[in-house]
């Protein structure tokens, strides 16, 4: 009997939570929207009608004979621009165009916000402003890292002096991000700590990575009234950078947030970090190059010893050395500033490895190959 009572209470709580979510008005954040663009976005989210199909021919539609009877639908959608602190609310309706088709005409009518929606939007504007300010104030996390460089061809002096150096800690190199999901998570956690100190305690959770995020959005309301806001239409990205001593070595993350907030009350919000594979650089090369499944040849390119060491440290990675003969002269020379450069000569090192990343709760892995001088 006690077990049944506990079960009934749990089920009742579940229904109450679902009802509360259903009562929130659907909203879309768009930080570049004016009225016209907001109207266009709102009409994308019309409620699809249910249609009764009549006069089928052997179970199949027949042109000019088969008809459809579709219900009229109606829903409310809000589009909010947090940067301008302005929101537009529409009633989106559908109306069947012809009885011989399920196609509908979508219409939008302007309407006004209720008090709960207006209060929730004010809370959203505050949250978004606080978030953008904190990321901006956090600036760039810098790790001074100097590394040995492997090369088959020197390039110019400026590039050589940027890469040539001597430091044995290859965890202080952007390629460390590639070594494992745990390594990437630890870097994101460090980025989070830099930002969280500027967000204040009590409003934001300790840490969450994009590996755990399935939906980017935020629920804001009180007493089952407010908004359920999607952030997918925002275009003005907020970015944080971890720099490794120079512009050729850096990890750039797009930072976002999601969670729940009680209007004028407690918040349960989390930061998310997504690697920008194009802006992030390893030895001056886009990090996405090493995660794309492409066979990359860098035998005539300056690459650091840490890139090689970190790729070889990936679980399951294999290395094959080859000397075709007739190549250049190998050896060790001193680069600008006393850094060590290793000339590849005719020897080639091929590293085969797998990189994995998780986004939206789904982990994907890619087989890759990189060839460098020895």
PDB file of C-alpha atoms in Angstrom, residues 63-310:
ATOM      1  CA  UNK A  63      -6.043  13.122 -58.453  1.00  0.00           C
ATOM      2  CA  UNK A  64      -9.310  15.032 -58.631  1.00  0.00           C
ATOM      3  CA  UNK A  65     -11.185  12.334 -56.716  1.00  0.00           C
ATOM      4  CA  UNK A  66      -9.487  11.952 -53.349  1.00  0.00           C
ATOM      5  CA  UNK A  67     -10.342  14.746 -50.927  1.00  0.00           C
ATOM      6  CA  UNK A  68      -8.957  15.911 -47.595  1.00  0.00           C
ATOM      7  CA  UNK A  69     -10.767  17.388 -44.635  1.00  0.00           C
ATOM      8  CA  UNK A  70      -8.243  19.220 -42.442  1.00  0.00           C
ATOM      9  CA  UNK A  71      -8.922  21.021 -39.186  1.00  0.00           C
ATOM     10  CA  UNK A  72      -8.009  24.667 -38.677  1.00  0.00           C
ATOM     11  CA  UNK A  73      -5.094  25.095 -36.246  1.00  0.00           C
ATOM     12  CA  UNK A  74      -4.038  28.012 -34.097  1.00  0.00           C
ATOM     13  CA  UNK A  75      -1.101  28.628 -31.753  1.00  0.00           C
ATOM     14  CA  UNK A  76       0.806  31.521 -30.186  1.00  0.00           C
ATOM     15  CA  UNK A  77       4.485  32.161 -30.926  1.00  0.00           C
ATOM     16  CA  UNK A  78       6.787  34.843 -29.500  1.00  0.00           C
ATOM     17  CA  UNK A  79      10.000  35.991 -31.200  1.00  0.00           C
ATOM     18  CA  UNK A  80      12.337  37.958 -28.901  1.00  0.00           C
ATOM     19  CA  UNK A  81      15.454  40.019 -29.636  1.00  0.00           C
ATOM     20  CA  UNK A  82      17.479  40.132 -26.416  1.00  0.00           C
ATOM     21  CA  UNK A  83      20.018  42.638 -27.742  1.00  0.00           C
ATOM     22  CA  UNK A  84      17.311  45.156 -28.606  1.00  0.00           C
ATOM     23  CA  UNK A  85      15.064  44.036 -25.710  1.00  0.00           C
ATOM     24  CA  UNK A  86      12.030  43.810 -27.956  1.00  0.00           C
ATOM     25  CA  UNK A  87       9.589  40.956 -28.592  1.00  0.00           C
ATOM     26  CA  UNK A  88       6.828  40.230 -31.105  1.00  0.00           C
ATOM     27  CA  UNK A  89       3.905  37.922 -30.396  1.00  0.00           C
ATOM     28  CA  UNK A  90       1.758  36.328 -33.098  1.00  0.00           C
ATOM     29  CA  UNK A  91      -1.232  34.042 -33.386  1.00  0.00           C
ATOM     30  CA  UNK A  92      -0.282  31.589 -36.145  1.00  0.00           C
ATOM     31  CA  UNK A  93      -3.200  29.878 -37.912  1.00  0.00           C
ATOM     32  CA  UNK A  94      -3.542  27.428 -40.781  1.00  0.00           C
ATOM     33  CA  UNK A  95      -6.337  27.126 -43.298  1.00  0.00           C
ATOM     34  CA  UNK A  96      -6.712  24.423 -45.945  1.00  0.00           C
ATOM     35  CA  UNK A  97      -6.236  25.789 -49.472  1.00  0.00           C
ATOM     36  CA  UNK A  98      -8.343  23.229 -51.342  1.00  0.00           C
ATOM     37  CA  UNK A  99     -10.277  20.083 -50.538  1.00  0.00           C
ATOM     38  CA  UNK A 100      -8.084  18.123 -52.962  1.00  0.00           C
ATOM     39  CA  UNK A 101      -4.856  18.787 -51.071  1.00  0.00           C
ATOM     40  CA  UNK A 102      -3.433  18.813 -47.542  1.00  0.00           C
ATOM     41  CA  UNK A 103      -1.594  22.065 -48.331  1.00  0.00           C
ATOM     42  CA  UNK A 104      -2.465  24.906 -45.958  1.00  0.00           C
ATOM     43  CA  UNK A 105      -2.135  28.666 -45.968  1.00  0.00           C
ATOM     44  CA  UNK A 106      -0.316  29.984 -42.907  1.00  0.00           C
ATOM     45  CA  UNK A 107      -1.460  33.312 -41.482  1.00  0.00           C
ATOM     46  CA  UNK A 108      -0.108  35.459 -38.650  1.00  0.00           C
ATOM     47  CA  UNK A 109      -1.975  37.991 -36.534  1.00  0.00           C
ATOM     48  CA  UNK A 110      -0.241  40.375 -34.130  1.00  0.00           C
ATOM     49  CA  UNK A 111      -1.277  40.018 -30.521  1.00  0.00           C
ATOM     50  CA  UNK A 112      -0.172  41.300 -27.117  1.00  0.00           C
ATOM     51  CA  UNK A 113       1.922  39.724 -24.400  1.00  0.00           C
ATOM     52  CA  UNK A 114       0.266  38.728 -21.168  1.00  0.00           C
ATOM     53  CA  UNK A 115       1.821  39.765 -17.860  1.00  0.00           C
ATOM     54  CA  UNK A 116       3.516  36.389 -17.230  1.00  0.00           C
ATOM     55  CA  UNK A 117       5.125  36.397 -20.692  1.00  0.00           C
ATOM     56  CA  UNK A 118       6.306  39.999 -20.295  1.00  0.00           C
ATOM     57  CA  UNK A 119       7.886  39.197 -16.906  1.00  0.00           C
ATOM     58  CA  UNK A 120       9.557  36.085 -18.324  1.00  0.00           C
ATOM     59  CA  UNK A 121      10.986  38.070 -21.239  1.00  0.00           C
ATOM     60  CA  UNK A 122      12.422  40.685 -18.865  1.00  0.00           C
ATOM     61  CA  UNK A 123      14.127  37.834 -17.001  1.00  0.00           C
ATOM     62  CA  UNK A 124      15.433  36.448 -20.291  1.00  0.00           C
ATOM     63  CA  UNK A 125      16.906  39.811 -21.297  1.00  0.00           C
ATOM     64  CA  UNK A 126      18.690  40.015 -17.939  1.00  0.00           C
ATOM     65  CA  UNK A 127      20.039  36.462 -18.223  1.00  0.00           C
ATOM     66  CA  UNK A 128      21.286  36.994 -21.772  1.00  0.00           C
ATOM     67  CA  UNK A 129      22.947  40.305 -20.894  1.00  0.00           C
ATOM     68  CA  UNK A 130      24.596  38.804 -17.811  1.00  0.00           C
ATOM     69  CA  UNK A 131      25.856  35.872 -19.871  1.00  0.00           C
ATOM     70  CA  UNK A 132      27.323  37.992 -22.674  1.00  0.00           C
ATOM     71  CA  UNK A 133      28.969  40.350 -20.189  1.00  0.00           C
ATOM     72  CA  UNK A 134      30.568  37.500 -18.254  1.00  0.00           C
ATOM     73  CA  UNK A 135      32.014  35.835 -21.360  1.00  0.00           C
ATOM     74  CA  UNK A 136      33.342  39.174 -22.613  1.00  0.00           C
ATOM     75  CA  UNK A 137      34.921  40.034 -19.257  1.00  0.00           C
ATOM     76  CA  UNK A 138      36.519  36.597 -18.994  1.00  0.00           C
ATOM     77  CA  UNK A 139      38.503  37.452 -22.116  1.00  0.00           C
ATOM     78  CA  UNK A 140      41.104  34.958 -23.266  1.00  0.00           C
ATOM     79  CA  UNK A 141      42.549  32.187 -21.113  1.00  0.00           C
ATOM     80  CA  UNK A 142      46.273  32.097 -21.928  1.00  0.00           C
ATOM     81  CA  UNK A 143      48.645  29.177 -21.461  1.00  0.00           C
ATOM     82  CA  UNK A 144      52.286  29.916 -22.269  1.00  0.00           C
ATOM     83  CA  UNK A 145      53.524  26.954 -24.235  1.00  0.00           C
ATOM     84  CA  UNK A 146      56.710  26.587 -26.281  1.00  0.00           C
ATOM     85  CA  UNK A 147      57.447  23.397 -28.156  1.00  0.00           C
ATOM     86  CA  UNK A 148      59.980  21.636 -30.343  1.00  0.00           C
ATOM     87  CA  UNK A 149      59.184  21.729 -34.051  1.00  0.00           C
ATOM     88  CA  UNK A 150      59.450  18.986 -36.672  1.00  0.00           C
ATOM     89  CA  UNK A 151      59.811  20.125 -40.268  1.00  0.00           C
ATOM     90  CA  UNK A 152      60.685  18.972 -43.736  1.00  0.00           C
ATOM     91  CA  UNK A 153      60.748  22.518 -45.129  1.00  0.00           C
ATOM     92  CA  UNK A 154      61.514  25.598 -43.021  1.00  0.00           C
ATOM     93  CA  UNK A 155      59.042  28.213 -44.252  1.00  0.00           C
ATOM     94  CA  UNK A 156      59.783  31.862 -43.393  1.00  0.00           C
ATOM     95  CA  UNK A 157      61.570  33.147 -40.311  1.00  0.00           C
ATOM     96  CA  UNK A 158      58.431  34.602 -38.682  1.00  0.00           C
ATOM     97  CA  UNK A 159      56.657  31.260 -38.785  1.00  0.00           C
ATOM     98  CA  UNK A 160      59.777  29.483 -37.585  1.00  0.00           C
ATOM     99  CA  UNK A 161      60.211  31.755 -34.585  1.00  0.00           C
ATOM    100  CA  UNK A 162      56.548  31.390 -33.658  1.00  0.00           C
ATOM    101  CA  UNK A 163      56.666  27.605 -33.525  1.00  0.00           C
ATOM    102  CA  UNK A 164      60.222  26.858 -32.468  1.00  0.00           C
ATOM    103  CA  UNK A 165      60.687  26.434 -28.735  1.00  0.00           C
ATOM    104  CA  UNK A 166      61.353  24.001 -25.939  1.00  0.00           C
ATOM    105  CA  UNK A 167      58.784  22.796 -23.400  1.00  0.00           C
ATOM    106  CA  UNK A 168      58.111  19.193 -22.481  1.00  0.00           C
ATOM    107  CA  UNK A 169      54.516  19.698 -21.261  1.00  0.00           C
ATOM    108  CA  UNK A 170      52.407  18.699 -24.245  1.00  0.00           C
ATOM    109  CA  UNK A 171      49.239  19.053 -22.210  1.00  0.00           C
ATOM    110  CA  UNK A 172      49.859  22.791 -22.727  1.00  0.00           C
ATOM    111  CA  UNK A 173      49.289  22.546 -26.461  1.00  0.00           C
ATOM    112  CA  UNK A 174      45.980  22.782 -28.354  1.00  0.00           C
ATOM    113  CA  UNK A 175      46.426  19.301 -29.848  1.00  0.00           C
ATOM    114  CA  UNK A 176      45.902  17.900 -26.336  1.00  0.00           C
ATOM    115  CA  UNK A 177      42.190  18.531 -27.008  1.00  0.00           C
ATOM    116  CA  UNK A 178      42.317  15.716 -29.596  1.00  0.00           C
ATOM    117  CA  UNK A 179      43.696  13.059 -27.276  1.00  0.00           C
ATOM    118  CA  UNK A 180      40.426  12.013 -25.589  1.00  0.00           C
ATOM    119  CA  UNK A 181      36.931  13.142 -24.637  1.00  0.00           C
ATOM    120  CA  UNK A 182      38.183  13.499 -21.055  1.00  0.00           C
ATOM    121  CA  UNK A 183      40.933  15.852 -22.245  1.00  0.00           C
ATOM    122  CA  UNK A 184      38.479  18.030 -24.165  1.00  0.00           C
ATOM    123  CA  UNK A 185      36.125  18.072 -21.188  1.00  0.00           C
ATOM    124  CA  UNK A 186      38.906  19.223 -18.852  1.00  0.00           C
ATOM    125  CA  UNK A 187      39.730  22.139 -21.170  1.00  0.00           C
ATOM    126  CA  UNK A 188      36.061  23.173 -21.324  1.00  0.00           C
ATOM    127  CA  UNK A 189      35.881  22.972 -17.550  1.00  0.00           C
ATOM    128  CA  UNK A 190      38.808  25.355 -17.277  1.00  0.00           C
ATOM    129  CA  UNK A 191      37.080  27.758 -19.670  1.00  0.00           C
ATOM    130  CA  UNK A 192      33.914  27.493 -17.600  1.00  0.00           C
ATOM    131  CA  UNK A 193      35.744  28.368 -14.389  1.00  0.00           C
ATOM    132  CA  UNK A 194      37.081  31.542 -16.009  1.00  0.00           C
ATOM    133  CA  UNK A 195      33.557  32.658 -16.943  1.00  0.00           C
ATOM    134  CA  UNK A 196      31.697  31.379 -13.880  1.00  0.00           C
ATOM    135  CA  UNK A 197      33.620  33.679 -11.543  1.00  0.00           C
ATOM    136  CA  UNK A 198      31.961  36.598 -13.312  1.00  0.00           C
ATOM    137  CA  UNK A 199      28.463  35.129 -13.271  1.00  0.00           C
ATOM    138  CA  UNK A 200      28.095  35.010  -9.525  1.00  0.00           C
ATOM    139  CA  UNK A 201      27.102  32.059  -7.359  1.00  0.00           C
ATOM    140  CA  UNK A 202      23.591  30.714  -6.985  1.00  0.00           C
ATOM    141  CA  UNK A 203      22.390  31.415 -10.521  1.00  0.00           C
ATOM    142  CA  UNK A 204      24.485  29.096 -12.650  1.00  0.00           C
ATOM    143  CA  UNK A 205      25.388  25.439 -12.163  1.00  0.00           C
ATOM    144  CA  UNK A 206      28.973  24.365 -11.641  1.00  0.00           C
ATOM    145  CA  UNK A 207      29.663  22.912 -15.075  1.00  0.00           C
ATOM    146  CA  UNK A 208      28.155  21.171 -18.053  1.00  0.00           C
ATOM    147  CA  UNK A 209      29.742  20.370 -21.399  1.00  0.00           C
ATOM    148  CA  UNK A 210      28.081  20.206 -24.770  1.00  0.00           C
ATOM    149  CA  UNK A 211      28.417  16.416 -24.514  1.00  0.00           C
ATOM    150  CA  UNK A 212      25.399  16.442 -22.202  1.00  0.00           C
ATOM    151  CA  UNK A 213      23.221  18.964 -24.013  1.00  0.00           C
ATOM    152  CA  UNK A 214      20.440  17.739 -26.298  1.00  0.00           C
ATOM    153  CA  UNK A 215      18.400  20.925 -26.649  1.00  0.00           C
ATOM    154  CA  UNK A 216      19.598  24.522 -26.502  1.00  0.00           C
ATOM    155  CA  UNK A 217      16.850  26.457 -24.771  1.00  0.00           C
ATOM    156  CA  UNK A 218      15.531  27.902 -21.565  1.00  0.00           C
ATOM    157  CA  UNK A 219      12.233  27.707 -19.666  1.00  0.00           C
ATOM    158  CA  UNK A 220      11.306  30.884 -17.816  1.00  0.00           C
ATOM    159  CA  UNK A 221       8.126  31.259 -15.812  1.00  0.00           C
ATOM    160  CA  UNK A 222       6.270  31.171 -12.553  1.00  0.00           C
ATOM    161  CA  UNK A 223       3.183  29.214 -11.485  1.00  0.00           C
ATOM    162  CA  UNK A 224       3.077  27.333 -14.808  1.00  0.00           C
ATOM    163  CA  UNK A 225       2.994  30.520 -16.910  1.00  0.00           C
ATOM    164  CA  UNK A 226       5.790  32.080 -18.938  1.00  0.00           C
ATOM    165  CA  UNK A 227       7.834  31.089 -21.990  1.00  0.00           C
ATOM    166  CA  UNK A 228       9.649  28.052 -23.364  1.00  0.00           C
ATOM    167  CA  UNK A 229      12.431  29.682 -25.353  1.00  0.00           C
ATOM    168  CA  UNK A 230      14.572  28.185 -28.130  1.00  0.00           C
ATOM    169  CA  UNK A 231      17.910  29.890 -28.842  1.00  0.00           C
ATOM    170  CA  UNK A 232      18.473  28.254 -32.227  1.00  0.00           C
ATOM    171  CA  UNK A 233      17.771  31.431 -34.255  1.00  0.00           C
ATOM    172  CA  UNK A 234      20.345  33.594 -32.454  1.00  0.00           C
ATOM    173  CA  UNK A 235      23.119  34.660 -34.844  1.00  0.00           C
ATOM    174  CA  UNK A 236      25.404  36.879 -32.749  1.00  0.00           C
ATOM    175  CA  UNK A 237      27.622  34.178 -31.295  1.00  0.00           C
ATOM    176  CA  UNK A 238      29.481  34.541 -28.008  1.00  0.00           C
ATOM    177  CA  UNK A 239      33.008  33.120 -28.089  1.00  0.00           C
ATOM    178  CA  UNK A 240      35.759  32.332 -25.589  1.00  0.00           C
ATOM    179  CA  UNK A 241      39.366  31.576 -26.520  1.00  0.00           C
ATOM    180  CA  UNK A 242      42.101  29.576 -24.881  1.00  0.00           C
ATOM    181  CA  UNK A 243      45.399  30.852 -26.267  1.00  0.00           C
ATOM    182  CA  UNK A 244      48.625  28.860 -26.080  1.00  0.00           C
ATOM    183  CA  UNK A 245      51.061  31.746 -26.263  1.00  0.00           C
ATOM    184  CA  UNK A 246      50.587  32.852 -29.877  1.00  0.00           C
ATOM    185  CA  UNK A 247      47.977  33.237 -32.600  1.00  0.00           C
ATOM    186  CA  UNK A 248      49.032  29.962 -34.268  1.00  0.00           C
ATOM    187  CA  UNK A 249      47.909  27.885 -31.297  1.00  0.00           C
ATOM    188  CA  UNK A 250      44.462  28.527 -29.848  1.00  0.00           C
ATOM    189  CA  UNK A 251      41.144  26.847 -29.119  1.00  0.00           C
ATOM    190  CA  UNK A 252      38.010  28.888 -29.808  1.00  0.00           C
ATOM    191  CA  UNK A 253      34.663  27.867 -28.294  1.00  0.00           C
ATOM    192  CA  UNK A 254      31.175  29.102 -28.994  1.00  0.00           C
ATOM    193  CA  UNK A 255      29.604  29.506 -25.574  1.00  0.00           C
ATOM    194  CA  UNK A 256      25.896  29.065 -24.926  1.00  0.00           C
ATOM    195  CA  UNK A 257      23.517  28.421 -22.058  1.00  0.00           C
ATOM    196  CA  UNK A 258      20.326  26.522 -21.280  1.00  0.00           C
ATOM    197  CA  UNK A 259      18.192  25.546 -18.324  1.00  0.00           C
ATOM    198  CA  UNK A 260      15.317  26.914 -16.261  1.00  0.00           C
ATOM    199  CA  UNK A 261      14.571  30.097 -14.395  1.00  0.00           C
ATOM    200  CA  UNK A 262      11.751  31.083 -12.077  1.00  0.00           C
ATOM    201  CA  UNK A 263      10.689  34.635 -12.873  1.00  0.00           C
ATOM    202  CA  UNK A 264      12.328  36.929 -10.312  1.00  0.00           C
ATOM    203  CA  UNK A 265      13.509  33.807  -8.483  1.00  0.00           C
ATOM    204  CA  UNK A 266      15.943  30.888  -8.557  1.00  0.00           C
ATOM    205  CA  UNK A 267      17.841  29.877 -11.677  1.00  0.00           C
ATOM    206  CA  UNK A 268      19.034  26.475 -12.807  1.00  0.00           C
ATOM    207  CA  UNK A 269      21.237  27.369 -15.768  1.00  0.00           C
ATOM    208  CA  UNK A 270      24.242  25.752 -17.410  1.00  0.00           C
ATOM    209  CA  UNK A 271      27.008  26.883 -19.752  1.00  0.00           C
ATOM    210  CA  UNK A 272      27.774  24.951 -22.928  1.00  0.00           C
ATOM    211  CA  UNK A 273      30.987  24.975 -24.974  1.00  0.00           C
ATOM    212  CA  UNK A 274      31.217  23.960 -28.636  1.00  0.00           C
ATOM    213  CA  UNK A 275      34.596  23.913 -30.383  1.00  0.00           C
ATOM    214  CA  UNK A 276      34.854  26.145 -33.452  1.00  0.00           C
ATOM    215  CA  UNK A 277      36.884  23.824 -35.673  1.00  0.00           C
ATOM    216  CA  UNK A 278      37.646  26.493 -38.248  1.00  0.00           C
ATOM    217  CA  UNK A 279      38.833  29.243 -35.893  1.00  0.00           C
ATOM    218  CA  UNK A 280      40.793  26.902 -33.598  1.00  0.00           C
ATOM    219  CA  UNK A 281      44.410  26.455 -34.713  1.00  0.00           C
ATOM    220  CA  UNK A 282      47.108  23.862 -34.031  1.00  0.00           C
ATOM    221  CA  UNK A 283      50.532  24.972 -35.264  1.00  0.00           C
ATOM    222  CA  UNK A 284      48.705  27.398 -37.538  1.00  0.00           C
ATOM    223  CA  UNK A 285      46.492  24.659 -39.014  1.00  0.00           C
ATOM    224  CA  UNK A 286      42.721  24.487 -38.444  1.00  0.00           C
ATOM    225  CA  UNK A 287      42.063  21.845 -35.797  1.00  0.00           C
ATOM    226  CA  UNK A 288      39.205  20.485 -37.896  1.00  0.00           C
ATOM    227  CA  UNK A 289      41.864  19.255 -40.339  1.00  0.00           C
ATOM    228  CA  UNK A 290      42.881  16.648 -37.776  1.00  0.00           C
ATOM    229  CA  UNK A 291      39.286  15.523 -37.083  1.00  0.00           C
ATOM    230  CA  UNK A 292      37.797  15.335 -40.586  1.00  0.00           C
ATOM    231  CA  UNK A 293      38.858  11.878 -41.794  1.00  0.00           C
ATOM    232  CA  UNK A 294      41.179  13.390 -44.435  1.00  0.00           C
ATOM    233  CA  UNK A 295      44.650  11.943 -44.984  1.00  0.00           C
ATOM    234  CA  UNK A 296      46.787  15.001 -44.177  1.00  0.00           C
ATOM    235  CA  UNK A 297      50.335  15.372 -45.547  1.00  0.00           C
ATOM    236  CA  UNK A 298      52.545  17.757 -43.562  1.00  0.00           C
ATOM    237  CA  UNK A 299      55.991  16.532 -44.603  1.00  0.00           C
ATOM    238  CA  UNK A 300      56.874  20.024 -45.885  1.00  0.00           C
ATOM    239  CA  UNK A 301      55.187  21.909 -43.062  1.00  0.00           C
ATOM    240  CA  UNK A 302      56.418  23.066 -39.675  1.00  0.00           C
ATOM    241  CA  UNK A 303      54.698  20.992 -37.004  1.00  0.00           C
ATOM    242  CA  UNK A 304      55.450  20.781 -33.306  1.00  0.00           C
ATOM    243  CA  UNK A 305      56.682  17.772 -31.413  1.00  0.00           C
ATOM    244  CA  UNK A 306      53.593  18.119 -29.197  1.00  0.00           C
ATOM    245  CA  UNK A 307      51.239  17.656 -32.136  1.00  0.00           C
ATOM    246  CA  UNK A 308      53.023  14.413 -32.967  1.00  0.00           C
ATOM    247  CA  UNK A 309      53.239  13.276 -29.341  1.00  0.00           C
ATOM    248  CA  UNK A 310      49.585  13.991 -28.627  1.00  0.00           C
TER     249      UNK A 310
END
